[in-house]
Coordinates of C-alpha atoms in Angstrom, one line a residue:
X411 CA -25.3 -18.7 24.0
X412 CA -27.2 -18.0 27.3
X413 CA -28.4 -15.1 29.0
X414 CA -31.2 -14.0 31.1
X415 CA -33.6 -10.8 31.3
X416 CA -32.4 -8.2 33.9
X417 CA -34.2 -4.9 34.0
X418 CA -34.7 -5.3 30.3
X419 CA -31.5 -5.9 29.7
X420 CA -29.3 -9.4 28.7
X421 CA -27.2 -11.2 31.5
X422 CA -25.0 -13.4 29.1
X423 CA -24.6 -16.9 31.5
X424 CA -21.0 -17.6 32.8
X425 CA -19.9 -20.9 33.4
X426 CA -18.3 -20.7 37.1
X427 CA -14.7 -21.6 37.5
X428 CA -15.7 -24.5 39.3
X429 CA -17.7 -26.0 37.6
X430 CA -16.3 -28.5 35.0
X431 CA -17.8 -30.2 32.0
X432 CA -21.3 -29.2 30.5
X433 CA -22.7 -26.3 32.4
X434 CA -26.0 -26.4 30.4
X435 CA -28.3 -27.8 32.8
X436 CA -26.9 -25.8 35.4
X437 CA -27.5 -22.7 33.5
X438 CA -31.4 -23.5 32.5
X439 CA -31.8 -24.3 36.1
X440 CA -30.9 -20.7 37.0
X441 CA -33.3 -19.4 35.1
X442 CA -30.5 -18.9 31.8
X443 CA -32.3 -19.2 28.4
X444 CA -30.8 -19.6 24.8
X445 CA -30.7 -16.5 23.0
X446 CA -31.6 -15.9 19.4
X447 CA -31.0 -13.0 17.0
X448 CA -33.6 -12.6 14.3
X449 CA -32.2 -11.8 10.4
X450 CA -32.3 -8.0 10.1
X451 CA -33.1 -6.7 7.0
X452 CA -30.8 -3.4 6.2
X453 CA -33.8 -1.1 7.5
X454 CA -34.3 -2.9 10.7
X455 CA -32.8 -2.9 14.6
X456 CA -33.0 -5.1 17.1
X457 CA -35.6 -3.9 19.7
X458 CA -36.0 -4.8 23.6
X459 CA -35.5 -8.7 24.6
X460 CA -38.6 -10.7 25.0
X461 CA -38.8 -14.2 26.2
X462 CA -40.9 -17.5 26.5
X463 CA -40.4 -20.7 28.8
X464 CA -37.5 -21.8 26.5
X465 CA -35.8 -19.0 24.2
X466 CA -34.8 -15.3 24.4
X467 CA -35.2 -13.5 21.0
X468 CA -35.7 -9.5 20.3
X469 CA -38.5 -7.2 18.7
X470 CA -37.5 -6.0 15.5
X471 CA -37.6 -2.1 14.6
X472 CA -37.6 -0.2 11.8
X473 CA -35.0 2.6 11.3
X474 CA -36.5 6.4 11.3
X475 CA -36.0 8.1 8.5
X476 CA -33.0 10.1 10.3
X477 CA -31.2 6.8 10.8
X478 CA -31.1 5.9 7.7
X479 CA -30.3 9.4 6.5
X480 CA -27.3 9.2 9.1
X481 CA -26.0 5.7 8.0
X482 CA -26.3 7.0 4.5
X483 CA -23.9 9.9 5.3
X484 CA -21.7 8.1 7.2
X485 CA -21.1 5.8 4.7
X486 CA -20.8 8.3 1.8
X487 CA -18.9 10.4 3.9
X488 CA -16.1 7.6 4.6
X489 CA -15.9 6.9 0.9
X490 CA -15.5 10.6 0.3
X491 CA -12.8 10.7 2.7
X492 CA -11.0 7.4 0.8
X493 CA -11.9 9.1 -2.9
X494 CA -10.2 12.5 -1.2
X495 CA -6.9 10.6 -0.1
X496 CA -6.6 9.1 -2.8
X497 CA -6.5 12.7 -4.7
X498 CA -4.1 13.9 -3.0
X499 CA -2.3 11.4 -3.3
X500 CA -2.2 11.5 -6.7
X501 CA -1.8 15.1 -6.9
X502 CA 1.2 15.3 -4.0
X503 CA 3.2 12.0 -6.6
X504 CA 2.0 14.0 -9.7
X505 CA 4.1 17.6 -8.4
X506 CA 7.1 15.1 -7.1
X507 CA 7.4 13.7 -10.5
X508 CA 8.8 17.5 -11.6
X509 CA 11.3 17.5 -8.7
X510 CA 14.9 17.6 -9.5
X511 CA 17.1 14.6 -8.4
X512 CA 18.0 15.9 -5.2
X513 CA 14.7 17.3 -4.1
X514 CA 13.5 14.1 -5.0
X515 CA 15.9 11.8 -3.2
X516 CA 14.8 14.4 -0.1
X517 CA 11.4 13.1 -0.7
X518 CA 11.5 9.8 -1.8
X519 CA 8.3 8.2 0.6
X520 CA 6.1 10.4 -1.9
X521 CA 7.0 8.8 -4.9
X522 CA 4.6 5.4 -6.2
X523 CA 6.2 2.3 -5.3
X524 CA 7.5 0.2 -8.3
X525 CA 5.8 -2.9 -8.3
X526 CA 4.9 -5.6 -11.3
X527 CA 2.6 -5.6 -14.1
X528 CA 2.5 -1.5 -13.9
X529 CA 3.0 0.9 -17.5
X530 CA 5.8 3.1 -16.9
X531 CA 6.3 6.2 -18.9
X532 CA 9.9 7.4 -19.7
X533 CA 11.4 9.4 -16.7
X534 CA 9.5 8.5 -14.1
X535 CA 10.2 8.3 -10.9
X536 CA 9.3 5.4 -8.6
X537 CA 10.7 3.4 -5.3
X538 CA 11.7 0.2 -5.2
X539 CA 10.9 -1.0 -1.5
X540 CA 13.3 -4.0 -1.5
X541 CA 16.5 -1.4 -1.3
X542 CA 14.8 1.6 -0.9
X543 CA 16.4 3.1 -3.9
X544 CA 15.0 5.8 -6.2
X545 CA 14.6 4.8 -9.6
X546 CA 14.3 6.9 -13.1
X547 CA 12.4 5.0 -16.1
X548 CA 14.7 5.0 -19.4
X549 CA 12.1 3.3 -21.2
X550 CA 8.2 3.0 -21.2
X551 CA 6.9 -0.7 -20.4
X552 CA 5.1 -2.8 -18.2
X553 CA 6.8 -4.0 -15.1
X554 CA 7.4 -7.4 -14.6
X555 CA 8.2 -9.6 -11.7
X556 CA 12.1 -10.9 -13.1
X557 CA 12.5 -7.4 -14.5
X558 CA 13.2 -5.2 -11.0
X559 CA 15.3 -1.8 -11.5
X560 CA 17.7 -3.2 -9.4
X561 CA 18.5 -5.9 -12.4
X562 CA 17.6 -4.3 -15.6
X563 CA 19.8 -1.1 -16.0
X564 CA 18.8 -0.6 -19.6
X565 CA 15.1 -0.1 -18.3
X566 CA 15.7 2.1 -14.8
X567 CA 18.6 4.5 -13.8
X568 CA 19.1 4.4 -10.0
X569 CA 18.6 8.5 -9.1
X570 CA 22.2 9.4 -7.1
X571 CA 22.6 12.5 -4.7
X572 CA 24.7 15.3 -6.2
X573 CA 28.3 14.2 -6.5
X574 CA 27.9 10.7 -6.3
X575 CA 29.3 9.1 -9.0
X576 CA 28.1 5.9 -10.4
X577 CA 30.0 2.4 -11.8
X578 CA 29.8 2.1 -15.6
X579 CA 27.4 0.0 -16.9
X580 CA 27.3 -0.6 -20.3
X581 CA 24.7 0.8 -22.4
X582 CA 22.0 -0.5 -24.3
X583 CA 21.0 2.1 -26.6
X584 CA 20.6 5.6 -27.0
X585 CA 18.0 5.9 -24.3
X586 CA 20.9 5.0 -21.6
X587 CA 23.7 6.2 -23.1
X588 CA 26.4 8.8 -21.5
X589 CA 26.2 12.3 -22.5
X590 CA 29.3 14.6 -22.6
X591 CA 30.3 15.4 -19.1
X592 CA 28.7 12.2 -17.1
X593 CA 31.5 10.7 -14.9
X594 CA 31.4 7.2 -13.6
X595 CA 33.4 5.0 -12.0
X596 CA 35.0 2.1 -13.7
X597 CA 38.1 -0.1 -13.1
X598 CA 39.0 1.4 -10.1
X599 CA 39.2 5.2 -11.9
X600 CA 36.9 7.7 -12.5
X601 CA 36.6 8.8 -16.2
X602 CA 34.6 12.2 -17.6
X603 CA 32.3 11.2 -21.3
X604 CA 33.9 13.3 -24.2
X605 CA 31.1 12.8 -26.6
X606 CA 27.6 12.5 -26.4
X607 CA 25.6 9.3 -26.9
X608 CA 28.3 7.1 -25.6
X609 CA 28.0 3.3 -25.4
X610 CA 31.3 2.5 -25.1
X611 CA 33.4 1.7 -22.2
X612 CA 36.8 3.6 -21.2
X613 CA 38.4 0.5 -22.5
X614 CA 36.5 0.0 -25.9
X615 CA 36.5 3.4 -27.2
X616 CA 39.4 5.7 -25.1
X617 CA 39.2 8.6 -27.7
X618 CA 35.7 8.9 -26.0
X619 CA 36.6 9.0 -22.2
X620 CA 38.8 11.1 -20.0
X621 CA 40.6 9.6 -16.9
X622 CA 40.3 12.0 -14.1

């Protein structure tokens, strides 16, 4: 890179439109030197450009004591303001987790994102980004990338709003299991649990299902 000294400041060189090829020569000729930045140390500024017949370099400066009072700050300062986000942040998810379903569903964007090789704790809350779904943990464990809520029903229960009723999916334990009064969908029907901790389909165990 070229420049030249104008009233103590740099005039970086140009190359003209016109002028094709190496413009090097016709750059020293017009009085354009090569510049070159010392190595600052973290306490140090560039000062004015000085020159000699062949380069362009800069005096070197050390910081004032209020510079590098100032830097400090600002540095802290945006670190602070990350740290501070980040508490809220934490604070603003930590309150969602006691929503109900459908002040949550309201207010989904707040809740962490589900992503893999996280510990979940049972009844979570978190969003899965892929279909923008709401999911409830049924069981503590860490996340894995084959084992999305969207897949594994005996490990999330997608959160509905009030009065949708869900398909029946067959449970895998108690954890998951339908309590007296849970409705879901299933052949076509909808179907009211009749006992608590039911694992059974309306099929497999009728005594323990009402059609609706």
């Amino acid at each position: 890179m070229k420049a030249k000294i104008n009233n103590g400041q740099l005039e970086y060189f140009q190359q003209p439109a016109w002028l094709l090829g190496d413009a090097t020569a016709y750059a020293t000729e017009h009085g354009y030197k090569e510049v070159v930045y010392p190595t600052l140390a973290a306490t140090q500024l560039l000062g004015s450009p000085t020159e000699n017949e062949t380069e362009i370099t800069f005096d070197v400066v050390e910081k004032s004591a209020e510079q590098l009072m100032a830097e400090k700050l600002s540095e802290i300062k945006a670190q602070q303001d990350v740290a501070i986000n980040e508490m809220q942040i934490k604070q603003v998810q930590t309150t969602a987790q006691t929503f109900d379903d459908a002040t949550a569903l309201d207010n989904k964007l707040v809740y962490p994102f589900w992503e893999a090789g996280i510990e979940v704790k049972l009844g979570k809350k978190y969003l899965y980004v892929m279909n923008g779904n709401l999911y409830k943990v049924l069981q503590p464990h860490t996340t894995q990338a084959d084992w999305t809520p969207d897949i594994t029903p005996a490990l999330w229960k997608v959160v509905q709003p009030e009065g949708v009723i869900p398909n029946w999916v067959q449970p895998t334990g108690a954890h998951d299991a339908y309590m007296k009064g849970e409705k879901v969908k299933f052949n076509g029907s909808i179907y009211e649990s009749l006992i608590n901790a039911n694992t059974y389909s309306p099929t497999a165990y009728p005594a323990g299902w009402k059609k609706l």
